[in-house]
Amino acid sequence: MKRMTLSAINIAIHPHPTPEVYERIFKRSAIFLKNKKQAIHVRGDQFATLTYPLRVKSANSEGDAFAGEILKFTEIKLDGDWLDLSTLESKAPEDIKDSVSIPEELRPNLHRFSYAIFPEVHKIVFQTEIGQSKTSPNIILHFFEKLFEIKEIKEGFDSVNLTIVPEKNKVEEILNIYQLKKLKITLTKPNPDELDDIDIEFEKHLNEENADYYIQEYSSKKEEQLTPSKRTRAIAKLASINGEVWGKGKDREGKVITETTKSHNMQKKFRYDEKEKELPYTRFVRFAQDAIDDL
């Protein structure tokens, strides 16, 4: 049996007239990167780009998805020195130019990670493990953050906020720390259609102050503990996928514990048999839809 691991990012774009803005920004990104032959630096000598998203008919009630691939590769500096493993001596680029020839358009160490956008729920689901290829949710987050900072891609949008979806029930675990002494909620501007009545007030407040995020902090009295209200819990739940929830306190044994939603990324693991007659692309979309349904 083979294993596939999926994570997800919540994406909030403003202004947000309709869910089609998500489809549009991804298609614009893919076209821009391909036409410019440009890639995003993600870590060390690692770069990434993405393919054009294609519509996928969804089997659930969340509307159609759009799927493509994130392509991660190594960027080699051809103007640097080379190592001769037989002698352990260095070779200058001019000394090996006749024996080493790499076509300008080729890049080594390609790893392919499928992604799917679900516009109706503002989620990007992506592979972090498939076969021998592995990456981390934070690297994919960094890729999208830098991608959506490009002027030509962000044009027409005031902000694009991204948050890795945390483990299910993690925010409740933080709020239910046995002796919760400190609580910090960072809320970035959410999607308007994610809000209920209590949260609309916060979006209105952010707009009035021309702010992109809001921070709320609580500290308990010296010998007591925090008891988060229904209102605070509702705001924290929203912030768990639009920002961060951080808490500090003590467990039942008196040990100090610190927790944050950012340290516990959702990772859905799936097992499959390669012998089954199912295309890898179809299998990924099916698993991605299962992950969305379980959020």
Short mmCIF file of C-alpha atoms in Angstrom, two decimals:
data_model
loop_
_atom_site.label_atom_id
_atom_site.label_comp_id
_atom_site.label_asym_id
_atom_site.label_seq_id
_atom_site.Cartn_x
_atom_site.Cartn_y
_atom_site.Cartn_z
CA MET A 1 0.00 0.00 0.00
CA LYS A 2 1.15 3.52 -0.86
CA ARG A 3 0.59 6.61 1.27
CA MET A 4 -0.56 10.12 0.37
CA THR A 5 -0.62 12.96 2.92
CA LEU A 6 -2.69 16.10 2.40
CA SER A 7 -2.80 19.48 4.15
CA ALA A 8 -4.88 22.57 3.51
CA ILE A 9 -4.66 26.36 3.46
CA ASN A 10 -7.54 28.76 4.06
CA ILE A 11 -7.39 31.69 1.63
CA ALA A 12 -9.20 35.01 2.09
CA ILE A 13 -9.12 37.52 -0.78
CA HIS A 14 -10.39 41.09 -0.53
CA PRO A 15 -12.36 42.45 -2.23
CA HIS A 16 -14.36 39.25 -2.59
CA PRO A 17 -17.43 39.82 -4.79
CA THR A 18 -17.85 36.14 -5.73
CA PRO A 19 -15.98 32.82 -5.20
CA GLU A 20 -14.72 33.10 -8.80
CA VAL A 21 -11.91 35.37 -7.57
CA TYR A 22 -10.08 32.24 -6.38
CA GLU A 23 -10.21 30.59 -9.76
CA ARG A 24 -9.11 33.84 -11.38
CA ILE A 25 -6.06 34.48 -9.20
CA PHE A 26 -4.75 30.93 -9.65
CA LYS A 27 -5.18 31.01 -13.41
CA ARG A 28 -3.53 34.42 -13.54
CA SER A 29 -0.62 33.10 -11.43
CA ALA A 30 -0.01 30.07 -13.65
CA ILE A 31 -0.09 32.13 -16.85
CA PHE A 32 2.21 34.77 -15.38
CA LEU A 33 4.85 32.28 -14.17
CA LYS A 34 4.84 30.34 -17.42
CA ASN A 35 5.03 33.40 -19.68
CA LYS A 36 7.81 34.95 -17.59
CA LYS A 37 9.57 31.58 -17.16
CA GLN A 38 9.67 32.54 -13.50
CA ALA A 39 9.67 30.45 -10.33
CA ILE A 40 9.29 31.23 -6.63
CA HIS A 41 12.23 30.76 -4.26
CA VAL A 42 10.96 28.60 -1.38
CA ARG A 43 14.07 27.46 0.50
CA GLY A 44 17.83 27.20 -0.05
CA ASP A 45 18.33 26.15 -3.66
CA GLN A 46 14.68 25.04 -3.98
CA PHE A 47 12.24 26.85 -6.28
CA ALA A 48 8.66 26.13 -7.30
CA THR A 49 6.06 27.00 -9.88
CA LEU A 50 2.54 25.76 -10.60
CA THR A 51 0.50 24.47 -13.50
CA TYR A 52 -2.74 25.92 -14.83
CA PRO A 53 -5.74 24.73 -12.77
CA LEU A 54 -8.41 22.72 -14.56
CA ARG A 55 -12.04 22.40 -13.48
CA VAL A 56 -12.90 19.20 -11.64
CA LYS A 57 -16.49 18.09 -11.14
CA SER A 58 -17.02 17.74 -7.42
CA ALA A 59 -18.81 14.78 -5.90
CA ASN A 60 -19.83 16.77 -2.81
CA SER A 61 -22.04 19.78 -2.19
CA GLU A 62 -19.22 22.33 -2.04
CA GLY A 63 -19.21 23.14 -5.75
CA ASP A 64 -16.62 22.31 -8.37
CA ALA A 65 -12.89 22.39 -7.67
CA PHE A 66 -9.92 23.46 -9.78
CA ALA A 67 -6.82 21.28 -9.69
CA GLY A 68 -3.23 21.44 -10.90
CA GLU A 69 0.31 20.75 -9.70
CA ILE A 70 3.00 22.55 -7.72
CA LEU A 71 6.36 21.73 -9.31
CA LYS A 72 9.37 21.96 -6.97
CA PHE A 73 12.93 21.72 -8.29
CA THR A 74 16.58 22.60 -7.65
CA GLU A 75 18.19 25.70 -9.11
CA ILE A 76 21.86 25.02 -9.90
CA LYS A 77 24.35 27.89 -9.99
CA LEU A 78 26.37 27.06 -13.06
CA ASP A 79 28.82 29.88 -12.43
CA GLY A 80 30.09 28.35 -9.18
CA ASP A 81 32.95 25.92 -8.59
CA TRP A 82 32.41 22.15 -9.06
CA LEU A 83 33.78 19.29 -6.95
CA ASP A 84 35.68 16.40 -8.53
CA LEU A 85 34.82 13.45 -6.27
CA SER A 86 37.75 11.36 -7.59
CA THR A 87 40.36 13.91 -6.48
CA LEU A 88 38.35 16.06 -4.02
CA GLU A 89 39.62 19.09 -5.91
CA SER A 90 37.56 21.99 -7.16
CA LYS A 91 36.97 22.75 -10.81
CA ALA A 92 36.24 26.23 -12.11
CA PRO A 93 33.24 26.57 -14.49
CA GLU A 94 35.55 27.35 -17.43
CA ASP A 95 37.49 24.10 -16.81
CA ILE A 96 34.41 21.90 -17.34
CA LYS A 97 32.41 23.83 -19.90
CA ASP A 98 33.21 21.27 -22.59
CA SER A 99 32.15 18.26 -20.48
CA VAL A 100 29.07 19.63 -18.71
CA SER A 101 26.16 20.92 -20.74
CA ILE A 102 22.71 21.54 -19.22
CA PRO A 103 20.01 23.01 -21.48
CA GLU A 104 18.98 26.44 -20.23
CA GLU A 105 15.32 25.49 -19.81
CA LEU A 106 15.88 22.29 -17.76
CA ARG A 107 15.94 22.01 -13.96
CA PRO A 108 16.88 18.89 -11.89
CA ASN A 109 15.27 17.11 -8.92
CA LEU A 110 11.66 17.63 -9.92
CA HIS A 111 8.99 16.82 -7.34
CA ARG A 112 5.30 17.13 -8.23
CA PHE A 113 2.62 17.91 -5.66
CA SER A 114 -1.02 18.11 -6.70
CA TYR A 115 -3.21 20.93 -5.44
CA ALA A 116 -6.95 21.62 -5.61
CA ILE A 117 -8.82 24.87 -4.99
CA PHE A 118 -12.32 24.67 -3.54
CA PRO A 119 -13.67 28.20 -4.12
CA GLU A 120 -16.94 27.77 -2.23
CA VAL A 121 -15.11 27.00 1.03
CA HIS A 122 -11.97 29.06 0.28
CA LYS A 123 -9.58 26.16 0.73
CA ILE A 124 -6.46 24.95 -1.09
CA VAL A 125 -5.81 21.24 -0.49
CA PHE A 126 -2.34 19.98 -1.47
CA GLN A 127 -0.09 16.96 -1.23
CA THR A 128 2.83 17.04 1.20
CA GLU A 129 3.76 13.40 0.66
CA ILE A 130 3.32 11.25 -2.42
CA GLY A 131 5.62 8.35 -3.23
CA GLN A 132 9.21 9.42 -2.52
CA SER A 133 8.39 13.11 -2.74
CA LYS A 134 7.90 15.04 0.49
CA THR A 135 7.51 18.68 1.44
CA SER A 136 6.02 20.61 4.37
CA PRO A 137 2.85 22.68 4.70
CA ASN A 138 4.99 25.69 5.65
CA ILE A 139 7.00 25.50 2.42
CA ILE A 140 3.78 25.43 0.39
CA LEU A 141 2.43 28.33 2.46
CA HIS A 142 5.64 30.29 1.82
CA PHE A 143 5.31 29.56 -1.91
CA PHE A 144 1.78 30.95 -2.08
CA GLU A 145 2.58 33.94 0.14
CA LYS A 146 5.42 35.03 -2.14
CA LEU A 147 3.40 34.23 -5.27
CA PHE A 148 0.50 36.45 -4.23
CA GLU A 149 2.86 39.33 -3.38
CA ILE A 150 3.75 39.72 -7.07
CA LYS A 151 2.25 42.99 -8.26
CA GLU A 152 0.91 41.66 -11.57
CA ILE A 153 -0.82 38.74 -9.80
CA LYS A 154 -2.23 40.71 -6.86
CA GLU A 155 -3.52 43.53 -9.09
CA GLY A 156 -7.15 44.32 -8.30
CA PHE A 157 -7.00 42.80 -4.80
CA ASP A 158 -6.32 44.71 -1.56
CA SER A 159 -5.13 41.68 0.37
CA VAL A 160 -4.62 37.92 0.14
CA ASN A 161 -4.46 36.28 3.58
CA LEU A 162 -3.35 32.66 3.96
CA THR A 163 -3.54 30.39 7.02
CA ILE A 164 -2.63 26.70 7.22
CA VAL A 165 -5.67 24.79 8.48
CA PRO A 166 -4.81 23.37 11.92
CA GLU A 167 -5.64 19.96 13.34
CA LYS A 168 -9.32 19.43 13.95
CA ASN A 169 -10.37 20.53 17.46
CA LYS A 170 -6.95 22.08 18.18
CA VAL A 171 -8.45 25.48 18.99
CA GLU A 172 -10.78 23.83 21.52
CA GLU A 173 -7.81 22.10 23.13
CA ILE A 174 -6.09 25.47 23.55
CA LEU A 175 -9.19 27.13 25.01
CA ASN A 176 -9.68 24.16 27.36
CA ILE A 177 -6.15 24.15 28.82
CA TYR A 178 -6.68 23.11 32.46
CA GLN A 179 -5.35 26.38 33.92
CA LEU A 180 -5.40 28.81 31.01
CA LYS A 181 -3.43 31.87 32.07
CA LYS A 182 -2.82 33.71 28.78
CA LEU A 183 -4.69 33.77 25.48
CA LYS A 184 -3.78 35.62 22.29
CA ILE A 185 -6.05 35.68 19.25
CA THR A 186 -4.77 37.11 15.97
CA LEU A 187 -7.59 37.52 13.46
CA THR A 188 -6.82 38.45 9.87
CA LYS A 189 -9.62 39.73 7.65
CA PRO A 190 -11.79 36.67 6.86
CA ASN A 191 -13.97 35.94 3.88
CA PRO A 192 -17.29 37.78 4.29
CA ASP A 193 -19.34 34.62 3.76
CA GLU A 194 -17.53 32.86 6.63
CA LEU A 195 -19.02 35.26 9.18
CA ASP A 196 -21.97 34.90 11.49
CA ASP A 197 -23.58 37.79 13.35
CA ILE A 198 -20.98 38.01 16.11
CA ASP A 199 -18.09 38.11 13.63
CA ILE A 200 -19.55 40.68 11.25
CA GLU A 201 -18.82 43.27 13.94
CA PHE A 202 -15.11 42.43 13.77
CA GLU A 203 -14.96 42.68 9.99
CA LYS A 204 -16.73 46.06 10.19
CA HIS A 205 -14.25 47.19 12.84
CA LEU A 206 -11.27 46.17 10.69
CA ASN A 207 -12.71 48.01 7.70
CA GLU A 208 -13.39 51.16 9.72
CA GLU A 209 -9.83 51.20 11.03
CA ASN A 210 -8.38 50.32 7.59
CA ALA A 211 -6.69 47.34 9.28
CA ASP A 212 -5.80 43.94 7.87
CA TYR A 213 -5.70 42.09 11.21
CA TYR A 214 -6.82 42.38 14.82
CA ILE A 215 -5.08 41.11 17.97
CA GLN A 216 -6.93 40.32 21.18
CA GLU A 217 -4.98 39.33 24.33
CA TYR A 218 -6.16 38.12 27.73
CA SER A 219 -4.22 37.47 30.97
CA SER A 220 -5.84 35.95 34.04
CA LYS A 221 -5.73 37.35 37.55
CA LYS A 222 -2.73 36.07 39.50
CA GLU A 223 -4.34 33.16 41.34
CA GLU A 224 -7.11 32.47 38.84
CA GLN A 225 -7.55 31.22 35.30
CA LEU A 226 -9.22 32.41 32.14
CA THR A 227 -12.72 31.21 31.28
CA PRO A 228 -13.24 32.04 27.58
CA SER A 229 -16.78 33.19 26.85
CA LYS A 230 -18.99 31.96 24.03
CA ARG A 231 -18.09 35.13 22.12
CA THR A 232 -14.35 34.59 22.58
CA ARG A 233 -14.66 30.96 21.50
CA ALA A 234 -16.48 31.99 18.33
CA ILE A 235 -13.77 34.53 17.49
CA ALA A 236 -11.02 31.99 18.25
CA LYS A 237 -12.64 29.41 15.97
CA LEU A 238 -12.67 31.93 13.12
CA ALA A 239 -9.07 32.98 13.88
CA SER A 240 -7.87 29.35 13.78
CA ILE A 241 -8.25 29.45 9.97
CA ASN A 242 -7.77 33.22 9.62
CA GLY A 243 -4.72 33.99 11.73
CA GLU A 244 -3.61 32.24 14.93
CA VAL A 245 -4.77 31.20 18.39
CA TRP A 246 -2.09 30.98 21.11
CA GLY A 247 -2.52 29.89 24.70
CA LYS A 248 -0.36 29.35 27.78
CA GLY A 249 -1.21 27.71 31.06
CA LYS A 250 -0.70 24.61 33.20
CA ASP A 251 -1.91 21.03 32.94
CA ARG A 252 -3.36 19.00 35.80
CA GLU A 253 0.15 18.11 37.03
CA GLY A 254 1.16 21.77 37.18
CA LYS A 255 3.40 21.60 34.12
CA VAL A 256 3.54 24.80 32.05
CA ILE A 257 2.27 24.25 28.50
CA THR A 258 2.20 26.57 25.50
CA GLU A 259 0.11 25.77 22.43
CA THR A 260 -0.60 27.48 19.12
CA THR A 261 -2.68 26.51 16.12
CA LYS A 262 0.32 27.26 13.89
CA SER A 263 2.28 24.35 15.34
CA HIS A 264 -0.37 21.72 14.62
CA ASN A 265 -1.11 21.58 10.91
CA MET A 266 -3.89 19.38 9.59
CA GLN A 267 -2.38 16.31 7.92
CA LYS A 268 -4.77 13.79 6.40
CA LYS A 269 -3.13 10.46 5.60
CA PHE A 270 -4.57 8.14 2.97
CA ARG A 271 -3.58 4.63 1.89
CA TYR A 272 -4.12 3.30 -1.59
CA ASP A 273 -3.19 0.40 -3.84
CA GLU A 274 -1.41 1.42 -7.04
CA LYS A 275 -2.84 -1.67 -8.71
CA GLU A 276 -6.34 -0.22 -8.47
CA LYS A 277 -7.57 1.09 -11.81
CA GLU A 278 -7.71 4.76 -10.87
CA LEU A 279 -5.70 7.61 -12.36
CA PRO A 280 -3.40 9.37 -9.84
CA TYR A 281 -5.09 12.70 -10.63
CA THR A 282 -8.57 11.26 -9.98
CA ARG A 283 -7.39 9.61 -6.77
CA PHE A 284 -5.95 12.88 -5.44
CA VAL A 285 -9.14 14.82 -6.16
CA ARG A 286 -11.20 12.15 -4.41
CA PHE A 287 -8.96 12.27 -1.33
CA ALA A 288 -8.94 16.08 -1.39
CA GLN A 289 -12.74 16.13 -1.36
CA ASP A 290 -12.73 13.72 1.59
CA ALA A 291 -10.34 16.06 3.45
CA ILE A 292 -12.63 19.05 2.79
CA ASP A 293 -15.68 17.12 3.98
CA ASP A 294 -13.90 16.32 7.26
CA LEU A 295 -12.94 19.92 8.11
#
